[in-house]
Amino acid sequence: SVWLDPNEVESRLTISIVCLLSLIAYNFVIDTELPKLEYLTIMDWIILTSYVYSTVPNLLSVITFQLNKKKSHKILVNNIQNYSKKWGASSFLITILLIIIINVSKAPNYTSSAISWLSIN
């Protein structure tokens, strides 16, 4: 949604809200299928991170829309937009990789199964 014009707040919010609703629906679907654990799994961490990365564009959409109304804040809006476009998706991927690396390093016994998808047969 950060690639849309800041004045198109309805479109931007629609995209972000649909992402949040999809995450909520995903949680309802898998809730009965997975065992209840005392700790967070790698997938739990990824879902939590996805919630954050789905919420931030909502906040940015509202903030940039309000700032864009004021003519004196155009440069700030452009900076927020450019920063979001440049670092949004890449920071999400880096965060997911860090989650995987940290969780795999905590349990070295499961490392081979966690990265088995990398092996070429």
Rosetta silent file (secondary structure, phi, psi, omega in degrees, C-alpha in Angstrom):
SEQUENCE: SVWLDPNEVESRLTISIVCLLSLIAYNFVIDTELPKLEYLTIMDWIILTSYVYSTVPNLLSVITFQLNKKKSHKILVNNIQNYSKKWGASSFLITILLIIIINVSKAPNYTSSAISWLSIN
SCORE:     score description
SCORE:     0.000 S_00000001
   1 L     0.000  -16.815 -179.359    0.000    0.000    0.000 S_00000001
   2 L   -72.005  -12.756  178.824    2.961    2.350    0.364 S_00000001
   3 L   -86.235   -8.402  176.332    3.278    2.546   -3.410 S_00000001
   4 L   -83.279  157.922  178.353   -0.143    4.167   -3.720 S_00000001
   5 L   -60.737  138.317 -179.705   -0.625    7.932   -3.619 S_00000001
   6 L   -59.808  -22.682  178.969   -0.963    9.265   -0.045 S_00000001
   7 L   -75.787  -18.069  179.719   -4.268   10.909   -1.012 S_00000001
   8 L   -90.352   60.778 -174.174   -5.806    7.502   -1.792 S_00000001
   9 H   -64.948  -33.688 -179.765   -6.200    6.660    1.878 S_00000001
  10 H   -64.085  -44.507 -179.967   -9.227    4.381    1.287 S_00000001
  11 H   -66.157  -42.002 -179.790   -7.321    2.145   -1.113 S_00000001
  12 H   -64.195  -44.727  179.657   -4.268    2.042    1.099 S_00000001
  13 H   -67.858  -34.867  178.616   -6.281    1.160    4.193 S_00000001
  14 H   -61.126  -45.185  179.506   -8.276   -1.464    2.297 S_00000001
  15 H   -61.785  -46.590 -178.253   -5.106   -3.300    1.320 S_00000001
  16 H   -66.765  -40.814 -179.640   -3.697   -3.196    4.849 S_00000001
  17 H   -66.934  -38.551  177.869   -6.962   -4.213    6.506 S_00000001
  18 H   -63.150  -38.153  175.905   -7.369   -7.158    4.116 S_00000001
  19 H   -62.761  -44.816  177.912   -3.875   -8.339    5.093 S_00000001
  20 H   -62.908  -43.728  178.855   -4.783   -8.132    8.777 S_00000001
  21 H   -64.067  -35.313  176.747   -8.067   -9.948    8.211 S_00000001
  22 H   -65.043  -40.882  176.712   -6.239  -12.667    6.288 S_00000001
  23 H   -64.227  -41.255  178.390   -3.863  -13.187    9.201 S_00000001
  24 H   -64.374  -43.733  178.377   -6.775  -13.375   11.621 S_00000001
  25 H   -62.800  -40.590  177.352   -8.581  -15.878    9.386 S_00000001
  26 H   -58.725  -44.703  179.101   -5.388  -17.936    9.121 S_00000001
  27 H   -62.524  -38.863  178.094   -5.163  -18.049   12.926 S_00000001
  28 H   -66.834  -38.393 -177.854   -8.774  -19.229   13.200 S_00000001
  29 H   -68.080  -45.021 -175.742   -8.246  -21.961   10.597 S_00000001
  30 H   -86.575   -7.900 -175.611   -5.079  -23.421   12.123 S_00000001
  31 H   -57.450  -42.297 -177.880   -6.138  -22.925   15.759 S_00000001
  32 L   -83.155  -17.290 -175.823   -7.803  -26.318   16.067 S_00000001
  33 L   -85.036  -26.114 -174.583   -5.206  -28.149   13.979 S_00000001
  34 L  -101.760  147.433  177.374   -2.096  -27.336   15.983 S_00000001
  35 L   -71.701  151.433  177.594   -1.247  -28.490   19.495 S_00000001
  36 L   -81.794  124.242 -178.726   -1.165  -25.890   22.261 S_00000001
  37 L  -117.786  157.585  179.443    2.425  -25.242   23.325 S_00000001
  38 L   -80.553  -14.192 -175.216    3.913  -23.243   26.167 S_00000001
  39 L  -124.912  167.319  178.556    6.390  -21.530   23.883 S_00000001
  40 L   -90.294  133.654  176.403    6.317  -19.746   20.532 S_00000001
  41 L   -87.010  175.039  177.061    7.393  -21.695   17.475 S_00000001
  42 H   -58.178  -42.370 -179.349    9.135  -20.258   14.435 S_00000001
  43 H   -65.112  -37.032  176.860    5.770  -20.009   12.705 S_00000001
  44 H   -62.094  -43.047  178.313    4.275  -18.149   15.681 S_00000001
  45 H   -63.952  -40.148  179.296    7.081  -15.604   15.531 S_00000001
  46 H   -65.196  -41.306  178.419    6.594  -15.166   11.789 S_00000001
  47 H   -65.089  -43.249  177.571    2.849  -14.617   12.238 S_00000001
  48 H   -60.850  -41.864  176.795    3.458  -12.081   15.021 S_00000001
  49 H   -63.780  -38.206  178.668    5.941  -10.249   12.820 S_00000001
  50 H   -64.808  -35.895  174.922    3.414  -10.290    9.991 S_00000001
  51 H   -60.322  -44.225  179.719    0.854   -8.638   12.279 S_00000001
  52 H   -63.902  -46.358 -178.293    3.298   -5.826   12.966 S_00000001
  53 H   -72.968  -11.707  172.983    4.174   -5.420    9.306 S_00000001
  54 H   -91.978  -23.434 -179.506    0.464   -5.373    8.416 S_00000001
  55 H   -84.377  -38.053 -177.364   -0.360   -2.766   11.041 S_00000001
  56 H   -57.358  -44.034  177.275    2.423   -0.302   10.285 S_00000001
  57 H   -61.460  -29.189  174.769    1.108    0.553    6.771 S_00000001
  58 H   -62.573  -48.052  179.368   -2.265    1.407    8.349 S_00000001
  59 H   -63.471  -43.600  179.286   -0.594    3.906   10.630 S_00000001
  60 H   -63.606  -36.115  179.064    1.569    5.262    7.827 S_00000001
  61 H   -63.429  -45.129 -179.629   -1.470    5.684    5.577 S_00000001
  62 H   -68.521  -43.691 -179.018   -3.312    7.773    8.131 S_00000001
  63 H   -63.718  -47.988 -178.848   -0.231    9.811    9.071 S_00000001
  64 H   -67.544  -32.553  176.728    0.785   10.557    5.489 S_00000001
  65 H   -64.817  -44.986  179.630   -2.799   11.415    4.543 S_00000001
  66 H   -66.642  -41.508  179.371   -3.042   13.924    7.392 S_00000001
  67 H   -69.702  -31.561 -177.997    0.388   15.392    6.666 S_00000001
  68 H   -70.120  -22.845  176.475   -0.321   15.552    2.945 S_00000001
  69 H   -66.407  -32.535 -179.751   -3.268   17.868    3.603 S_00000001
  70 L   -88.233  123.931 -175.399   -0.844   20.440    4.954 S_00000001
  71 H   -65.525  -26.708 -176.232    1.181   21.973    2.157 S_00000001
  72 H   -76.751  -10.407 -176.528    4.189   22.600    4.404 S_00000001
  73 H  -106.703   16.688 -178.055    4.709   18.868    5.086 S_00000001
  74 H   -60.672  -39.617 -178.726    5.068   17.613    1.492 S_00000001
  75 H   -66.292  -41.339  178.226    8.786   16.920    1.920 S_00000001
  76 H   -63.182  -41.792  177.600    8.149   14.905    5.095 S_00000001
  77 H   -61.754  -44.020  178.607    5.439   12.880    3.321 S_00000001
  78 H   -63.992  -38.557  177.585    7.813   12.156    0.425 S_00000001
  79 H   -65.057  -43.570  178.224   10.542   11.084    2.866 S_00000001
  80 H   -62.194  -44.413  179.892    8.153    8.738    4.700 S_00000001
  81 H   -61.817  -48.015 -178.382    6.945    7.300    1.396 S_00000001
  82 H   -64.337  -41.832  178.492   10.459    6.769    0.027 S_00000001
  83 H   -63.512  -42.438  179.708   11.690    5.211    3.274 S_00000001
  84 H   -64.072  -43.129  179.920    8.667    2.874    3.388 S_00000001
  85 H   -65.743  -39.585 -174.947    9.146    1.787   -0.212 S_00000001
  86 H   -74.464  -42.364 -170.093   12.861    1.252    0.235 S_00000001
  87 H  -111.325   -8.590 -176.581   12.933   -0.560    3.589 S_00000001
  88 H   -61.559  -63.028 -176.888    9.465   -2.027    4.178 S_00000001
  89 H   -69.112  -39.594 -178.935    9.611   -5.305    2.287 S_00000001
  90 H   -67.120  -37.899  178.298   13.352   -5.801    2.688 S_00000001
  91 H   -68.347  -31.821  175.961   13.205   -5.308    6.461 S_00000001
  92 H   -63.884  -47.500  179.578   10.366   -7.851    6.631 S_00000001
  93 H   -63.094  -41.297  178.568   12.452  -10.449    4.795 S_00000001
  94 H   -64.320  -41.413  178.626   15.503   -9.718    6.933 S_00000001
  95 H   -62.633  -42.655  179.107   13.401  -10.025   10.102 S_00000001
  96 H   -63.680  -43.279  177.648   11.990  -13.371    8.975 S_00000001
  97 H   -62.984  -39.696  177.207   15.483  -14.667    8.200 S_00000001
  98 H   -64.487  -39.664  177.060   16.715  -13.506   11.613 S_00000001
  99 H   -59.463  -45.755 -179.511   13.810  -15.270   13.313 S_00000001
 100 H   -64.913  -45.566 -178.683   14.695  -18.482   11.506 S_00000001
 101 H   -63.136  -44.631 -178.915   18.425  -18.169   12.226 S_00000001
 102 H   -64.916  -44.801 -178.934   17.905  -17.398   15.912 S_00000001
 103 H   -67.934  -36.044  178.667   15.421  -20.222   16.424 S_00000001
 104 H   -70.079  -37.321 -179.534   17.583  -22.725   14.561 S_00000001
 105 H   -71.333  -24.298  176.946   20.677  -21.719   16.550 S_00000001
 106 H   -71.521  -30.964 -178.882   18.777  -22.231   19.818 S_00000001
 107 L  -124.715   79.513 -176.563   18.046  -25.844   18.914 S_00000001
 108 H   -64.124  -19.398  178.594   21.038  -27.165   16.960 S_00000001
 109 H   -65.574  -28.018 -177.648   19.619  -30.700   17.040 S_00000001
 110 H   -99.450    6.213 -176.869   16.893  -29.594   14.649 S_00000001
 111 H   -60.952  -43.234 -177.461   19.132  -27.538   12.375 S_00000001
 112 H   -64.072  -37.332  178.184   19.448  -30.182    9.690 S_00000001
 113 H   -75.533  -29.947 -179.375   15.681  -30.565    9.413 S_00000001
 114 H   -71.219  -31.241 -179.190   15.111  -26.807    9.499 S_00000001
 115 L  -111.314   18.748 -178.723   17.412  -26.173    6.544 S_00000001
 116 H   -66.059  -23.407  179.449   16.830  -29.426    4.659 S_00000001
 117 H   -67.502  -15.391  178.343   14.894  -27.525    1.991 S_00000001
 118 H   -79.540  -22.358 -174.492   18.245  -25.993    0.953 S_00000001
 119 L   -71.963  141.762  178.497   19.801  -29.288   -0.025 S_00000001
 120 L  -104.958  120.621 -178.972   19.911  -30.206   -3.679 S_00000001
 121 L   -95.574    0.000    0.000   19.336  -33.852   -4.396 S_00000001
